[in-house]
Short mmCIF file of C-alpha atoms in Angstrom, two decimals:
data_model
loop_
_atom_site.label_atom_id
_atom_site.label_comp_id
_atom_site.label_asym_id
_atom_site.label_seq_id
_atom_site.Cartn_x
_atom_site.Cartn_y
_atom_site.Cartn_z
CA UNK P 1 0.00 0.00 0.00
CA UNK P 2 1.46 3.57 -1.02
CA UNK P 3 -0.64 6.92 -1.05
CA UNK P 4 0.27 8.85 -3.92
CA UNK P 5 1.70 12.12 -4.03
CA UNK P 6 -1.53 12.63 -6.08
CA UNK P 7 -3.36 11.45 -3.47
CA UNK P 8 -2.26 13.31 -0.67
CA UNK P 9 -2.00 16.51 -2.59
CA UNK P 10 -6.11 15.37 -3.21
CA UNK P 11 -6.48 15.52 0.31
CA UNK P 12 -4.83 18.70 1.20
CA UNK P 13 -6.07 20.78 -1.72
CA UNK P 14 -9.74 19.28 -0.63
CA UNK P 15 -9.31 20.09 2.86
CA UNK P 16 -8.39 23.30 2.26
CA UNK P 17 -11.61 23.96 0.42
CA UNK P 18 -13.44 22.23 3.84
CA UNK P 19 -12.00 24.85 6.12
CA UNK P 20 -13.40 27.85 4.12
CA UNK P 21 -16.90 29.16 4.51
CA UNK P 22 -19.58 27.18 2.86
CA UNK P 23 -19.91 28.14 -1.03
CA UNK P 24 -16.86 30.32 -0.87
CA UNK P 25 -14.80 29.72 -4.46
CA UNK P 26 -10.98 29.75 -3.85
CA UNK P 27 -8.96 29.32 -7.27
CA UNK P 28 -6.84 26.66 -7.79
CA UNK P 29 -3.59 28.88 -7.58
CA UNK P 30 -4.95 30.41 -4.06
CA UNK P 31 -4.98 27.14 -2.87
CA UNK P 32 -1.72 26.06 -4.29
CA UNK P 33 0.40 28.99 -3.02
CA UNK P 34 -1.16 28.39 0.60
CA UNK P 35 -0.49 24.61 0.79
CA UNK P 36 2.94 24.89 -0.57
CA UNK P 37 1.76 22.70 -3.55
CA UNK P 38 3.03 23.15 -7.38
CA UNK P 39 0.18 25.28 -9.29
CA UNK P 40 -0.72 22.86 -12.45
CA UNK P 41 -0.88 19.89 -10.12
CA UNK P 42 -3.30 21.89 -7.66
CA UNK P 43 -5.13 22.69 -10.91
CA UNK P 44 -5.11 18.69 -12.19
CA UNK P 45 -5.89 17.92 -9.30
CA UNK P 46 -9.31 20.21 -8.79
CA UNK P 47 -10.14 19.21 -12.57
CA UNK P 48 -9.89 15.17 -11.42
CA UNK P 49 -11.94 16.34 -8.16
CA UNK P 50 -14.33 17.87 -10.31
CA UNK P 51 -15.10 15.25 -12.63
CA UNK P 52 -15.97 12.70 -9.88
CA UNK P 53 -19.03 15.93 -8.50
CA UNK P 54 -16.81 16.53 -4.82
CA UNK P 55 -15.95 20.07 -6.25
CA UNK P 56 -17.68 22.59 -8.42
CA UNK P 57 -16.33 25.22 -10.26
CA UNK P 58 -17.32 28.79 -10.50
CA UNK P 59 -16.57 31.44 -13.45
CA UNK P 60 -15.80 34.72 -12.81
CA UNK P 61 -13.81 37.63 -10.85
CA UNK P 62 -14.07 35.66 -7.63
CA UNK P 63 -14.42 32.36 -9.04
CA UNK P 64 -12.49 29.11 -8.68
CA UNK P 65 -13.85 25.79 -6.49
CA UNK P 66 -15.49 25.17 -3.51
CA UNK P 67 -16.92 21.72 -2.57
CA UNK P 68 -19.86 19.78 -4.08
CA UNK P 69 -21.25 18.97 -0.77
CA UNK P 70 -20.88 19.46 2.85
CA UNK P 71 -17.42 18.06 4.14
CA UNK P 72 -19.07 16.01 6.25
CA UNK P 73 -20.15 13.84 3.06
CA UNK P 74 -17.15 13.85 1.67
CA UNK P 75 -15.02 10.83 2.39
CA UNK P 76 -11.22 10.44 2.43
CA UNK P 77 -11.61 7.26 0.47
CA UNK P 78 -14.07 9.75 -1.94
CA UNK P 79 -10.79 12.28 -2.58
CA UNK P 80 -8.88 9.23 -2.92
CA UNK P 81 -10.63 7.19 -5.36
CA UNK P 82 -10.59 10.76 -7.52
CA UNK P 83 -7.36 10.97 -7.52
CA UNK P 84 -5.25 8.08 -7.96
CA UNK P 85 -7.83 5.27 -7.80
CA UNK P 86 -7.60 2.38 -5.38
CA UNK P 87 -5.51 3.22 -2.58
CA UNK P 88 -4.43 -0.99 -1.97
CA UNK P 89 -4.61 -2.95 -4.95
CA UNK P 90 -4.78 -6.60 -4.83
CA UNK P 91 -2.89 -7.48 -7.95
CA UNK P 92 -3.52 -11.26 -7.88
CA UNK P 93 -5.03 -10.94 -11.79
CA UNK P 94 -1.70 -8.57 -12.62
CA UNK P 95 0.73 -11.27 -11.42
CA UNK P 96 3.05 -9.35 -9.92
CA UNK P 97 5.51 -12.13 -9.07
CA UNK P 98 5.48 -13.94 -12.85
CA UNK P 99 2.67 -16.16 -14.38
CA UNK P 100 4.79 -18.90 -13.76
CA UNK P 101 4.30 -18.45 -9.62
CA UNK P 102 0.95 -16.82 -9.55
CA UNK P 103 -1.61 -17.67 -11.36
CA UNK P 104 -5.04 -16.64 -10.17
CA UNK P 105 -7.09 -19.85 -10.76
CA UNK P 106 -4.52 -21.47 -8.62
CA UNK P 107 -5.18 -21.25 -4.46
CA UNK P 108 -3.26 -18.68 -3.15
CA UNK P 109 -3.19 -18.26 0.72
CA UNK P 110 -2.22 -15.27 0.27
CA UNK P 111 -4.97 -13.12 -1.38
CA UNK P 112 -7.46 -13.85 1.57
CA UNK P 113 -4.88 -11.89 3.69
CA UNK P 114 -4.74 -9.12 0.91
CA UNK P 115 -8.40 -8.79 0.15
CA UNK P 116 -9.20 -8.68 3.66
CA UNK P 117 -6.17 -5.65 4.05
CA UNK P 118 -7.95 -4.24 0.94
CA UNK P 119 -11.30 -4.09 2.73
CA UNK P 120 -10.29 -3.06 5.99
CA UNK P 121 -7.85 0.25 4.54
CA UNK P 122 -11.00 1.43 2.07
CA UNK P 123 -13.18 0.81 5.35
CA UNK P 124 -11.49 3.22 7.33
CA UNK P 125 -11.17 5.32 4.72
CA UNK P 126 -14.82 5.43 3.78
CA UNK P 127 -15.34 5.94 7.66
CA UNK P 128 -13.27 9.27 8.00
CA UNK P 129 -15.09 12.60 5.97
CA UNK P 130 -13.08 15.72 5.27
CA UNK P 131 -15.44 17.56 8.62
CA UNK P 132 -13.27 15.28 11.12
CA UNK P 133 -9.83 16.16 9.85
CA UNK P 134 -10.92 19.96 10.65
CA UNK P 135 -10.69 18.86 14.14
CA UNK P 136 -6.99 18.83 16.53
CA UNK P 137 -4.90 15.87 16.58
CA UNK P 138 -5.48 14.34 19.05
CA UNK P 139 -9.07 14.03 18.36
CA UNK P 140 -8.70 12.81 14.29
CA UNK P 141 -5.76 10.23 16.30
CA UNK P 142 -8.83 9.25 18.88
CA UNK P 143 -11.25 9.07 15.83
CA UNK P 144 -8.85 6.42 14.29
CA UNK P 145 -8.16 5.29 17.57
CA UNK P 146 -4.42 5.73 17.39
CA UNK P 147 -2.56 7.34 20.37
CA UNK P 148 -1.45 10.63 19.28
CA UNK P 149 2.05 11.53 18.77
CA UNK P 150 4.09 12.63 22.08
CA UNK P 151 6.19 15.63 20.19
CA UNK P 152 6.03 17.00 16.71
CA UNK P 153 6.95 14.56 13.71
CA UNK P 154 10.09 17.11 13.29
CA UNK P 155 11.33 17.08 16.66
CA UNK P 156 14.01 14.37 16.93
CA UNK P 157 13.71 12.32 20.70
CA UNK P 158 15.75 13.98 23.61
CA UNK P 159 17.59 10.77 23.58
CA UNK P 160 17.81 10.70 20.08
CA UNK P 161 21.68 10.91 18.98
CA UNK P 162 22.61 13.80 17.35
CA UNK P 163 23.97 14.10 13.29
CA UNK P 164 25.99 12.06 11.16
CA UNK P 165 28.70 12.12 13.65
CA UNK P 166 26.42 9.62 15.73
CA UNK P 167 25.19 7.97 12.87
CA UNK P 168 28.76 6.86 11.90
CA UNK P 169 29.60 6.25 15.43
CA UNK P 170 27.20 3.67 15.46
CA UNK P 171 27.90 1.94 12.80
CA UNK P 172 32.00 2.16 13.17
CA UNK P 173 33.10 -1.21 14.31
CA UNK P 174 35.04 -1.11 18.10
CA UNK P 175 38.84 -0.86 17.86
CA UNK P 176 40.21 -4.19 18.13
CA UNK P 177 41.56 -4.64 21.72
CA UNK P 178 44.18 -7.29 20.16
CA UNK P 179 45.89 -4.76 18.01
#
């Protein structure tokens, strides 16, 4: 399983149409400069949205998109499925491994345990709507029922060794004591 950079950007340019007022237009470039994101992706992105009714598109001076529906209808798995399609593929019919090892009349033990992966990831997905990521943390991590991180994801641990300095050192073999 691997979001997309497609998918993600999905997500945050969609979100950032959620936390504006209800049937406020923001244009694609607006959104792009705000979420860091590049411009003609923002603006692929909004068309793919678009196309599968979770945005609409307004003409004129203070035109752009705003969401289809309330973003409490909107699923992640919704934004998702616009944007890059399945989120975990079982590739059983692809044969990812060679014809000659997987062949999908054969029994497979293995695609009970990917199906059911499948399910469960577009389950959760389907369960969380743009409205709850508007929320803190901590209560999207209780949502998912996840314990919530203890410091920021850019703040290394305080026992965390510092650099490359302590990266090498831990990987330099001792001095041999024989020598």
């Amino acid at each position: 399983m691997r979001i997309t950079t497609q998918a993600e950007y999905g997500l945050l340019c969609a979100l950032h149409l959620a936390r504006r007022s209800p049937g406020v237009a923001v244009s694609a470039r607006e959104v792009a400069q705000a979420e860091q994101l590049p411009g003609q992706y923002c603006e692929k992105i909004f068309r793919q949205l678009r196309q599968a009714r979770l945005v609409e598109s307004v003409r004129g001076a203070s035109g752009g998109f705003r969401l289809a529906r309330q973003a409490d209808a909107i699923s992640l798995k919704d934004v998702i499925d616009a944007t890059e399609g399945r989120t975990f593929q079982v590739n059983c019919a692809d044969h990812p491994v060679g014809v000659e090892r997987c062949q999908s009349d054969q029994c497979c033990s293995l695609r009970p345990v990917w199906r059911a992966l499948q399910a469960r990831i577009d389950g959760l997905l389907d369960q969380i709507r743009l409205a709850d990521l508007l929320q803190e943390e901590a209560t999207v991590a209780a949502l998912v029922n996840v314990q919530p991180p203890t410091r920021p994801w850019n703040e290394p641990a305080a026992d965390a060794p510092a650099g490359r300095a302590a990266f090498a050192a831990a990987f330099t073999p001792d001095p041999d004591p024989a020598e």
